[in-house]
PDB file of C-alpha atoms in Angstrom:
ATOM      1  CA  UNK A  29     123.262 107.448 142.308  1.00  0.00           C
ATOM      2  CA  UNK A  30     122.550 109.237 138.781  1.00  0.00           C
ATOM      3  CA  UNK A  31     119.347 110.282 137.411  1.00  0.00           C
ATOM      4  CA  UNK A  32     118.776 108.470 134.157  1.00  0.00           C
ATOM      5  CA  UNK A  33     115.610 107.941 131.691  1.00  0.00           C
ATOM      6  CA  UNK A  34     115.489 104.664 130.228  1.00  0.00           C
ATOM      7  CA  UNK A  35     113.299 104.633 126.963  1.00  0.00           C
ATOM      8  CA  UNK A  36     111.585 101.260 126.680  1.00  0.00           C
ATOM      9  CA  UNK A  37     110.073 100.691 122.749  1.00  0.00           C
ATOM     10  CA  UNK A  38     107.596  97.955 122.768  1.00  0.00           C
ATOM     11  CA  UNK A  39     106.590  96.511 119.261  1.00  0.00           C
ATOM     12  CA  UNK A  40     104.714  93.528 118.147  1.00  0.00           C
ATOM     13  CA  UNK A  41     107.144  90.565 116.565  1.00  0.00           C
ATOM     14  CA  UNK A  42     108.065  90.552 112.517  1.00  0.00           C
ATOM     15  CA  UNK A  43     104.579  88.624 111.946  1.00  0.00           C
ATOM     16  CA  UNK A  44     102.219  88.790 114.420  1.00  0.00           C
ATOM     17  CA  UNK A  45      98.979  90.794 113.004  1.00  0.00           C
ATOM     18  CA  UNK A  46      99.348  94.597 114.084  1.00  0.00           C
ATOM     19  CA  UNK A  47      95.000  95.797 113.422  1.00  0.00           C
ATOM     20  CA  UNK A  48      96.017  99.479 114.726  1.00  0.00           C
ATOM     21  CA  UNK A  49      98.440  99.690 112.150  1.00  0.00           C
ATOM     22  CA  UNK A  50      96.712  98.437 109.541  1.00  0.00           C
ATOM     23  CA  UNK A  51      93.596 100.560 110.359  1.00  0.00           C
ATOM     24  CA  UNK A  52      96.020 103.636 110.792  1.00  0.00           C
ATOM     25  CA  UNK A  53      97.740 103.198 107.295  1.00  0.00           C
ATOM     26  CA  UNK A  54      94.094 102.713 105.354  1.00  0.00           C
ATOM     27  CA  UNK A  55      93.066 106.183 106.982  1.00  0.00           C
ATOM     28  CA  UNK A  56      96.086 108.276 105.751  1.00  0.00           C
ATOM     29  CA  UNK A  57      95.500 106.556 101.926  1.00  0.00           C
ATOM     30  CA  UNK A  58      92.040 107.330 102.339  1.00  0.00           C
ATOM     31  CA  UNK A  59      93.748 110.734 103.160  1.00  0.00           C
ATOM     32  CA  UNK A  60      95.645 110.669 100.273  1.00  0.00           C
ATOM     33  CA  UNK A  61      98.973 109.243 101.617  1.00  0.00           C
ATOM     34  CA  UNK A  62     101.129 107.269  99.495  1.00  0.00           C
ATOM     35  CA  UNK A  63     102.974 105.330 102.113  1.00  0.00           C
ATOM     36  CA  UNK A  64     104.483 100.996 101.931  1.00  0.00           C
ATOM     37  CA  UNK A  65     103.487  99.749 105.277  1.00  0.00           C
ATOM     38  CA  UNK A  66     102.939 101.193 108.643  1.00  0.00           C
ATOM     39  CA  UNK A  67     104.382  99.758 112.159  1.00  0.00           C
ATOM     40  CA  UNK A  68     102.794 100.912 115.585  1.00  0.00           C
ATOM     41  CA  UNK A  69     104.805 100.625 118.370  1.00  0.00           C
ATOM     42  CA  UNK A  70     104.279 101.509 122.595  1.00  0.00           C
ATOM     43  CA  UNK A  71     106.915 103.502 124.045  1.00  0.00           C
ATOM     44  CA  UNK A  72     108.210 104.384 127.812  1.00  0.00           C
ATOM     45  CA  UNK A  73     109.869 106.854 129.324  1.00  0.00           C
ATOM     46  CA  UNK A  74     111.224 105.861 132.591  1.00  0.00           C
ATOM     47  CA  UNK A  75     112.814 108.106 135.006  1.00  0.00           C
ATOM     48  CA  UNK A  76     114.861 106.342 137.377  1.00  0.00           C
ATOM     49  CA  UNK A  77     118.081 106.904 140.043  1.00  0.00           C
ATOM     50  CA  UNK A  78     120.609 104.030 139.432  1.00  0.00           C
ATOM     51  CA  UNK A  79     124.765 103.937 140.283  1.00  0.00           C
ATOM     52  CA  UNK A  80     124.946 103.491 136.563  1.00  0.00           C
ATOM     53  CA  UNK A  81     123.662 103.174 132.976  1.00  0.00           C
ATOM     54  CA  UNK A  82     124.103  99.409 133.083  1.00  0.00           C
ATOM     55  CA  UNK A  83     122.030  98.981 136.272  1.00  0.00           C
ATOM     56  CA  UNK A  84     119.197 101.296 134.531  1.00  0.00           C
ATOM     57  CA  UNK A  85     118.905  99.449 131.930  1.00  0.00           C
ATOM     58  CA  UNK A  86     118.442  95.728 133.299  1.00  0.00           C
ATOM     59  CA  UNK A  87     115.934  97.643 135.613  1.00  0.00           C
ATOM     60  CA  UNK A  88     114.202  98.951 132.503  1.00  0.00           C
ATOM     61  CA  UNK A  89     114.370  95.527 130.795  1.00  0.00           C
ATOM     62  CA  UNK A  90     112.704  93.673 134.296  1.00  0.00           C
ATOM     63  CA  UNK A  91     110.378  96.099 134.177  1.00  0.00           C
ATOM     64  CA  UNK A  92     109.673  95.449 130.374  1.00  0.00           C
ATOM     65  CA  UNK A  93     109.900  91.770 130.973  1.00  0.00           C
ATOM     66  CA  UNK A  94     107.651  91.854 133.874  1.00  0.00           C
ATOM     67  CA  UNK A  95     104.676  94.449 132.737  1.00  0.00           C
ATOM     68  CA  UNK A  96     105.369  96.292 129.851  1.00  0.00           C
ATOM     69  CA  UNK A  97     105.634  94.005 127.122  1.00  0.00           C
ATOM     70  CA  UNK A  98     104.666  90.621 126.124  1.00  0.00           C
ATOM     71  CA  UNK A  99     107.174  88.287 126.057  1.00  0.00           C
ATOM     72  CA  UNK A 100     104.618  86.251 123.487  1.00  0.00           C
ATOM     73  CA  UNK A 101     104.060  88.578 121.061  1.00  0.00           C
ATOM     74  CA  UNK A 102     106.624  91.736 121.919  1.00  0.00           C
ATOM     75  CA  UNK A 103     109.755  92.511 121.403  1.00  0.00           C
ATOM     76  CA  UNK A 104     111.422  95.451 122.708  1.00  0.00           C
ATOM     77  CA  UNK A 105     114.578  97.801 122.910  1.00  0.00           C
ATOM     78  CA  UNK A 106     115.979  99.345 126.249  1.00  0.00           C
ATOM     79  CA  UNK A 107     117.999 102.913 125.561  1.00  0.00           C
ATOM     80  CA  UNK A 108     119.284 104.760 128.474  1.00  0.00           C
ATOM     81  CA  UNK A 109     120.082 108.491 128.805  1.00  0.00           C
ATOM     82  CA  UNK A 110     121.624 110.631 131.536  1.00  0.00           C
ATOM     83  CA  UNK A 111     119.002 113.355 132.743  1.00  0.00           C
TER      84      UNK A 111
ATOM     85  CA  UNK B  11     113.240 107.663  94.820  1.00  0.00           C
ATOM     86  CA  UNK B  12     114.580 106.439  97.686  1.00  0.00           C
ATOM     87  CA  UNK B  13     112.721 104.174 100.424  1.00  0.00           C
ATOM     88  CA  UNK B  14     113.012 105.633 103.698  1.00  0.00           C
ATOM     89  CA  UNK B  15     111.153 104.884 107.146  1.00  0.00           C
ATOM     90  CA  UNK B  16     109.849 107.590 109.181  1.00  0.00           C
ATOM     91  CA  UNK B  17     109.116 107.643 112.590  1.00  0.00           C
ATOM     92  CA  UNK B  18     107.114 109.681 114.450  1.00  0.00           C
ATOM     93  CA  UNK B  19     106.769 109.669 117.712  1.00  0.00           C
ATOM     94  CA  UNK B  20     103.573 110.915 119.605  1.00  0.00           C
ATOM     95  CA  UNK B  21     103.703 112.112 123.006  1.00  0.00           C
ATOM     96  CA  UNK B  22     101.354 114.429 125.205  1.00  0.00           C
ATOM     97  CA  UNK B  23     102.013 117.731 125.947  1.00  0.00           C
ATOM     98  CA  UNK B  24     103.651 118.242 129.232  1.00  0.00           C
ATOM     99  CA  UNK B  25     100.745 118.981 131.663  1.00  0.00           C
ATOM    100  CA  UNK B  26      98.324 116.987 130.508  1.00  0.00           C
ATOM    101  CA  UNK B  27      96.995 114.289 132.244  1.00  0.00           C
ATOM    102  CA  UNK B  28      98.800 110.790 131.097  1.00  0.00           C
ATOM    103  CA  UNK B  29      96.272 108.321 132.919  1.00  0.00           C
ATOM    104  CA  UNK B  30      97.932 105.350 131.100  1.00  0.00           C
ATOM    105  CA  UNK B  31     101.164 106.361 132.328  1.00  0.00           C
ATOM    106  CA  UNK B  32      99.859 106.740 135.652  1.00  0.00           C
ATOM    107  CA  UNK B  33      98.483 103.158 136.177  1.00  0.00           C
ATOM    108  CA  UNK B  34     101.464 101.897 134.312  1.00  0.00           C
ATOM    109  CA  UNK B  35     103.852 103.650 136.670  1.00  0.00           C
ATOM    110  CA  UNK B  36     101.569 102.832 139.973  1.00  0.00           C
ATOM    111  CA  UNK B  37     101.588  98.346 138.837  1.00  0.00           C
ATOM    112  CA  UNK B  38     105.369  98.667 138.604  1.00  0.00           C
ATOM    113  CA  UNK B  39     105.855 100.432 141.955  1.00  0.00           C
ATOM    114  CA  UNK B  40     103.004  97.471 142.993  1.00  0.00           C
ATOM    115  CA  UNK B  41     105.820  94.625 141.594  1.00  0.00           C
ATOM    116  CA  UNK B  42     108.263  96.597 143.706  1.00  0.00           C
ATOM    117  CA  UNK B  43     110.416  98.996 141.397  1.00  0.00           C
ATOM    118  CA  UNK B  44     111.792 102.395 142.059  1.00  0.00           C
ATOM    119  CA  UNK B  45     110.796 104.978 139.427  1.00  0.00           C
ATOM    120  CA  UNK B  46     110.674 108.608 139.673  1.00  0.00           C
ATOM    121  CA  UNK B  47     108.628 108.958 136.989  1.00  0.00           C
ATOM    122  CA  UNK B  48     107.116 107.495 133.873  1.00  0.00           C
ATOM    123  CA  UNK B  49     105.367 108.968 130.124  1.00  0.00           C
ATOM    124  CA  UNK B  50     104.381 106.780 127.897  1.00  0.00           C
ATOM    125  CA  UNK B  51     104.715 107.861 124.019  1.00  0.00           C
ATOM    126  CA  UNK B  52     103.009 106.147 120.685  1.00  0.00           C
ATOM    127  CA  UNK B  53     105.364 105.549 117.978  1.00  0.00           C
ATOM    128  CA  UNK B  54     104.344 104.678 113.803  1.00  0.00           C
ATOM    129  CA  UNK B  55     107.431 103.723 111.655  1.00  0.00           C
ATOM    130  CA  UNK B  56     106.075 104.443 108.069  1.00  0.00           C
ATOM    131  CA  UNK B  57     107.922 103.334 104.980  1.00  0.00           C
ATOM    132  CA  UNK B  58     107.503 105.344 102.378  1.00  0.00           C
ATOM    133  CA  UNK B  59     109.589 106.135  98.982  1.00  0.00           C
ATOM    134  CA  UNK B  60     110.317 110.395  98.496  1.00  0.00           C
ATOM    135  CA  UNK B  61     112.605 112.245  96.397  1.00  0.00           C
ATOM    136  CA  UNK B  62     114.715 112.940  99.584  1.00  0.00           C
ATOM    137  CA  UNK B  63     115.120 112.669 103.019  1.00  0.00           C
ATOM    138  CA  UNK B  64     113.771 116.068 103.529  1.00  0.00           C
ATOM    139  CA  UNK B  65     110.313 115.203 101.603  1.00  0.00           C
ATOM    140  CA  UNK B  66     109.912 112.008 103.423  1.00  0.00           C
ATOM    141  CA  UNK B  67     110.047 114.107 106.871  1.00  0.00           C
ATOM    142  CA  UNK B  68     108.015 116.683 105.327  1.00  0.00           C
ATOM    143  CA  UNK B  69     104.914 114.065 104.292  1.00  0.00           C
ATOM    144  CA  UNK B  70     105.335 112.246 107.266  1.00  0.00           C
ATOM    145  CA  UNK B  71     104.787 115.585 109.414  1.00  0.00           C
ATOM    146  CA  UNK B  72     101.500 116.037 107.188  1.00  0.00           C
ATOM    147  CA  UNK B  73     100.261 112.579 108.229  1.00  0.00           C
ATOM    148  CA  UNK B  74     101.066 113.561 112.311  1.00  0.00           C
ATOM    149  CA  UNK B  75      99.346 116.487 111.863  1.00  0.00           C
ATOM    150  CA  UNK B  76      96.313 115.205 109.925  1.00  0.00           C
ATOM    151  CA  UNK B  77      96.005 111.817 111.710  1.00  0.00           C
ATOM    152  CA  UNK B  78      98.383 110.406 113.795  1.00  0.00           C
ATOM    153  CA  UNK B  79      99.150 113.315 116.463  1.00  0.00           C
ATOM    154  CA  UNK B  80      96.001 115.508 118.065  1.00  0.00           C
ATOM    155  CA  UNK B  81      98.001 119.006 117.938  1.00  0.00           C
ATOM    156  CA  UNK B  82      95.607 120.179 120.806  1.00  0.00           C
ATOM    157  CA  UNK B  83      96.846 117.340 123.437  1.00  0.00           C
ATOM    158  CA  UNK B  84      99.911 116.086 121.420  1.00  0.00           C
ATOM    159  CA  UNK B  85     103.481 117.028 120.268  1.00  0.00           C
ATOM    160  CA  UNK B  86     105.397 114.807 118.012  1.00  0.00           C
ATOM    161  CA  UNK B  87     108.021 114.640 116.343  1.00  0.00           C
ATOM    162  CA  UNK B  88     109.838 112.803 113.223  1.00  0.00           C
ATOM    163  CA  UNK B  89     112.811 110.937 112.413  1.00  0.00           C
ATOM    164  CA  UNK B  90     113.807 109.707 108.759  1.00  0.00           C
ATOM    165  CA  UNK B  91     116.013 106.873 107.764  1.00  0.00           C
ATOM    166  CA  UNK B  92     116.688 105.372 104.882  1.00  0.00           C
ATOM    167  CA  UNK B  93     116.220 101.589 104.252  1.00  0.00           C
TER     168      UNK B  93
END
């Protein structure tokens, strides 16, 4: 088995109404910021032991599919790195 | 100008207490995974225009450290891309 982190990004679908962002990106021009839009997105760092980067990531994308996103609303990225 | 995106990602400090992370890492054990270990991170992709890559990363650190990241609890750091 290898030690691997698996980096799950979780971020709302092209569309669906994103408040945190919006209320984030009104604060920084009220700060001053010039900025075009602003995306939020929830991300996961999962340390796991798997025989290989293949089986770490459809483990990371179960685990995605099961609690940590959304299937409705989320979609999300799996990356997987040796530790 | 060029439009870039930057992204900055938020994490906490190593040491402090990631409750989210905990309960996170505690209902996937629950639905029967194996994880060593979970963080969980908050990410804001912010398109922006800037003379260069370098000022894009350089206004996007300003809006981490004035907003977006709480340099007591927090680290973060940015990525720029153009689009």
């Amino acid at each position: 088995m290898t030690d691997y982190t698996a980096t799950v990004t979780v971020r709302l679908k092209r569309g669906v109404l994103d408040p945190e962002a919006e209320t984030t990106q009104q604060a920084l021009e009220r700060l001053g910021f010039e900025l075009d839009d602003l995306r939020s997105a929830d991300r996961f760092e999962v340390d796991l032991a798997a025989a290989d980067a293949d089986e770490a990531a459809e483990r990371a994308g179960e685990m995605a599919e099961r609690l940590l996103a959304n299937p409705t609303i989320h979609d999300y990225d799996v990356a997987v790195a040796e530790r």
